[in-house]
Short mmCIF file of C-alpha atoms in Angstrom, two decimals:
data_model
loop_
_atom_site.label_atom_id
_atom_site.label_comp_id
_atom_site.label_asym_id
_atom_site.label_seq_id
_atom_site.Cartn_x
_atom_site.Cartn_y
_atom_site.Cartn_z
CA UNK A 1 0.15 -0.30 -0.31
CA UNK A 2 1.88 2.93 -0.89
CA UNK A 3 2.38 6.44 1.73
CA UNK A 4 0.44 8.78 2.68
CA UNK A 5 1.35 11.98 3.76
CA UNK A 6 -0.78 14.06 5.96
CA UNK A 7 0.97 16.97 6.10
CA UNK A 8 0.64 17.60 1.58
CA UNK A 9 -3.04 18.16 3.04
CA UNK A 10 -4.83 21.40 3.25
CA UNK A 11 -6.98 21.46 5.88
CA UNK A 12 -9.20 24.42 4.32
CA UNK A 13 -9.47 22.00 1.64
CA UNK A 14 -12.93 19.62 1.22
CA UNK A 15 -10.67 17.45 -1.18
CA UNK A 16 -7.96 16.87 1.75
CA UNK A 17 -10.67 15.80 3.55
CA UNK A 18 -11.99 13.42 1.27
CA UNK A 19 -8.29 12.38 0.58
CA UNK A 20 -7.53 11.84 4.37
CA UNK A 21 -10.72 9.51 4.63
CA UNK A 22 -10.07 6.88 1.58
CA UNK A 23 -6.22 6.87 2.44
CA UNK A 24 -7.86 6.11 6.62
CA UNK A 25 -10.70 3.57 5.32
CA UNK A 26 -7.68 2.31 2.87
CA UNK A 27 -5.80 0.92 5.93
CA UNK A 28 -9.13 0.13 7.97
CA UNK A 29 -9.38 3.07 10.36
CA UNK A 30 -12.68 2.58 11.14
CA UNK A 31 -16.09 5.24 11.13
CA UNK A 32 -13.81 8.12 9.16
CA UNK A 33 -16.44 8.49 7.33
CA UNK A 34 -17.97 10.83 9.87
CA UNK A 35 -15.35 13.51 10.99
CA UNK A 36 -15.55 16.60 10.02
CA UNK A 37 -12.03 17.61 9.63
CA UNK A 38 -8.25 15.79 8.85
CA UNK A 39 -7.36 16.41 12.23
CA UNK A 40 -10.17 14.35 12.71
CA UNK A 41 -9.36 11.92 10.68
CA UNK A 42 -5.51 12.31 11.38
CA UNK A 43 -6.16 11.16 15.23
CA UNK A 44 -8.36 8.40 13.76
CA UNK A 45 -5.38 7.27 12.40
CA UNK A 46 -2.55 7.83 15.44
CA UNK A 47 -5.84 5.76 18.14
CA UNK A 48 -6.30 2.62 15.35
CA UNK A 49 -2.47 2.32 13.86
CA UNK A 50 0.10 3.21 15.46
CA UNK A 51 -1.05 3.99 19.56
CA UNK A 52 -1.15 0.27 20.57
CA UNK A 53 2.28 -0.17 19.34
CA UNK A 54 4.15 2.39 21.34
CA UNK A 55 5.64 -0.71 23.63
CA UNK A 56 8.05 1.88 24.99
CA UNK A 57 7.68 5.02 26.73
CA UNK A 58 7.09 7.43 23.64
CA UNK A 59 6.22 11.11 23.69
CA UNK A 60 4.22 11.91 21.49
CA UNK A 61 3.75 16.42 20.00
CA UNK A 62 1.86 18.42 18.30
CA UNK A 63 -1.48 17.45 17.64
CA UNK A 64 -4.48 18.59 15.74
CA UNK A 65 -6.33 21.92 17.02
CA UNK A 66 -9.45 19.70 16.56
CA UNK A 67 -8.95 17.65 19.01
CA UNK A 68 -7.38 19.58 21.69
CA UNK A 69 -9.34 22.04 22.68
CA UNK A 70 -8.47 23.59 25.97
CA UNK A 71 -4.68 24.03 23.86
CA UNK A 72 -2.76 26.55 22.66
CA UNK A 73 -2.23 27.05 19.46
CA UNK A 74 1.65 25.55 18.03
CA UNK A 75 3.63 28.94 17.97
CA UNK A 76 5.11 27.59 14.81
CA UNK A 77 2.96 24.95 13.09
CA UNK A 78 -0.76 25.96 11.81
CA UNK A 79 -3.13 24.03 12.43
CA UNK A 80 -1.50 21.73 15.99
CA UNK A 81 -1.32 22.87 19.35
CA UNK A 82 0.97 23.04 22.01
CA UNK A 83 0.61 19.17 23.06
CA UNK A 84 1.96 16.21 24.37
CA UNK A 85 1.03 12.59 25.55
CA UNK A 86 2.71 10.36 27.12
CA UNK A 87 2.02 6.29 26.22
CA UNK A 88 4.00 3.24 26.73
CA UNK A 89 2.66 -0.46 26.49
CA UNK A 90 0.01 0.46 23.82
CA UNK A 91 -1.71 2.88 26.20
CA UNK A 92 -1.94 6.69 27.46
CA UNK A 93 -0.43 7.49 30.30
CA UNK A 94 -0.19 11.21 30.38
CA UNK A 95 -1.26 14.31 28.77
CA UNK A 96 -0.24 17.32 29.01
CA UNK A 97 -0.63 20.84 27.04
CA UNK A 98 -0.05 24.45 27.20
CA UNK A 99 -3.52 26.19 28.22
CA UNK A 100 -5.35 28.31 25.49
CA UNK A 101 -5.50 31.92 26.89
CA UNK A 102 -7.62 33.95 24.32
CA UNK A 103 -10.80 33.60 25.66
CA UNK A 104 -12.76 34.59 21.92
CA UNK A 105 -10.65 31.38 20.06
CA UNK A 106 -11.50 29.42 23.06
CA UNK A 107 -15.08 30.43 22.71
CA UNK A 108 -15.23 29.22 19.19
CA UNK A 109 -13.80 26.17 20.19
CA UNK A 110 -16.39 25.14 23.41
CA UNK A 111 -19.04 26.00 20.65
CA UNK A 112 -17.49 23.85 18.34
CA UNK A 113 -17.31 20.56 21.03
CA UNK A 114 -20.87 21.91 21.73
CA UNK A 115 -22.28 21.18 18.59
CA UNK A 116 -20.65 17.51 18.56
CA UNK A 117 -21.38 17.20 21.91
CA UNK A 118 -25.41 18.09 20.66
CA UNK A 119 -24.25 15.28 17.44
CA UNK A 120 -24.12 12.66 19.65
CA UNK A 121 -20.10 13.10 20.53
CA UNK A 122 -19.77 11.60 23.88
CA UNK A 123 -16.34 13.01 24.45
CA UNK A 124 -17.12 15.95 23.39
CA UNK A 125 -17.46 19.33 25.68
CA UNK A 126 -19.82 22.10 26.03
CA UNK A 127 -19.20 25.82 26.38
CA UNK A 128 -17.70 26.79 30.28
CA UNK A 129 -19.30 29.87 30.68
CA UNK A 130 -17.51 30.09 34.28
CA UNK A 131 -13.72 28.88 32.19
CA UNK A 132 -14.21 31.95 29.59
CA UNK A 133 -14.85 34.62 32.42
CA UNK A 134 -11.28 34.13 33.70
CA UNK A 135 -9.75 33.92 30.82
CA UNK A 136 -11.74 37.49 29.87
CA UNK A 137 -10.65 38.58 33.47
CA UNK A 138 -6.58 38.01 32.65
CA UNK A 139 -6.37 34.44 33.90
CA UNK A 140 -2.73 33.51 33.29
CA UNK A 141 -0.38 31.85 31.54
CA UNK A 142 -1.41 27.75 32.69
CA UNK A 143 -0.37 24.57 31.82
CA UNK A 144 -0.12 21.13 33.69
CA UNK A 145 0.51 17.17 33.55
CA UNK A 146 -2.54 15.03 33.78
CA UNK A 147 -1.35 11.62 35.18
CA UNK A 148 -3.37 10.26 37.26
CA UNK A 149 -2.64 7.14 40.34
CA UNK A 150 -5.44 4.86 37.77
CA UNK A 151 -2.78 4.98 34.80
CA UNK A 152 -0.44 3.84 36.51
CA UNK A 153 -2.47 1.52 37.99
CA UNK A 154 -3.80 0.10 35.06
CA UNK A 155 0.18 0.07 33.71
CA UNK A 156 1.25 -1.91 36.91
CA UNK A 157 -1.57 -4.29 36.40
CA UNK A 158 -1.59 -4.37 32.46
CA UNK A 159 -5.53 -3.81 32.60
CA UNK A 160 -6.17 -2.95 29.30
CA UNK A 161 -9.01 -0.22 30.31
CA UNK A 162 -9.71 2.85 32.97
CA UNK A 163 -12.63 0.82 34.57
CA UNK A 164 -10.60 -2.13 35.63
CA UNK A 165 -8.78 -0.15 38.30
CA UNK A 166 -11.30 2.61 38.61
CA UNK A 167 -11.51 2.94 42.90
CA UNK A 168 -15.02 3.98 42.63
CA UNK A 169 -17.03 1.18 42.10
CA UNK A 170 -20.02 3.28 41.16
CA UNK A 171 -18.75 4.73 38.50
CA UNK A 172 -17.97 2.12 36.44
CA UNK A 173 -20.58 0.48 34.35
CA UNK A 174 -22.33 -2.29 34.97
CA UNK A 175 -21.96 -5.54 32.20
#
C-alpha cells in the first residue's frame, strides 16, 4: 500500500478531507466517514494504527487543534497545538498541554465542541462560561501534566481499561 502524507493536505480544502478519509479507510480505520476535519481523521489514524504499537515510553507531540479544545495553538505550526501525550505499553499514560488563554479562540472551540456533543459525540465538552469569564478577566497562562494514579495502576497491572482499576465501583459501567 502506498504511503500517505497527511502533512501535504490543506485542512481548509474539502478534497483534502476526502483524500484523508479514503486513505484512512484503506488502512482499516473505522468510522472515518463521520469525521469532519483532516485533524480528526489524522487523530483516528493515530489511535487505531499507531497507539497500540507504542510499547516503549514515547512522547507524541503537536496534536491537531480539532482534537485539543483547551490547548494553545502551536507557535510555528498552523493547525497544531502545543500538546503532548506520554504512551507506554500501547496506552496513554499522561496528557499535557499549554492552556489556551485567548478567550475568543476558546469560545469558538467550546462552541465547536458543544455542536459535536449535540450531534452525539460523548467525548465532546460544552461551553464553560465560568472558564471563559476567567480568561476574559486575565487568567494567567497555565499548563500542566495529567497523570493519575489510576493510569499508573493500569500500567502496573497490565489492565486494558481504566474501568478495570477505577477506585470507585459506582462509577464503573455495569456489564
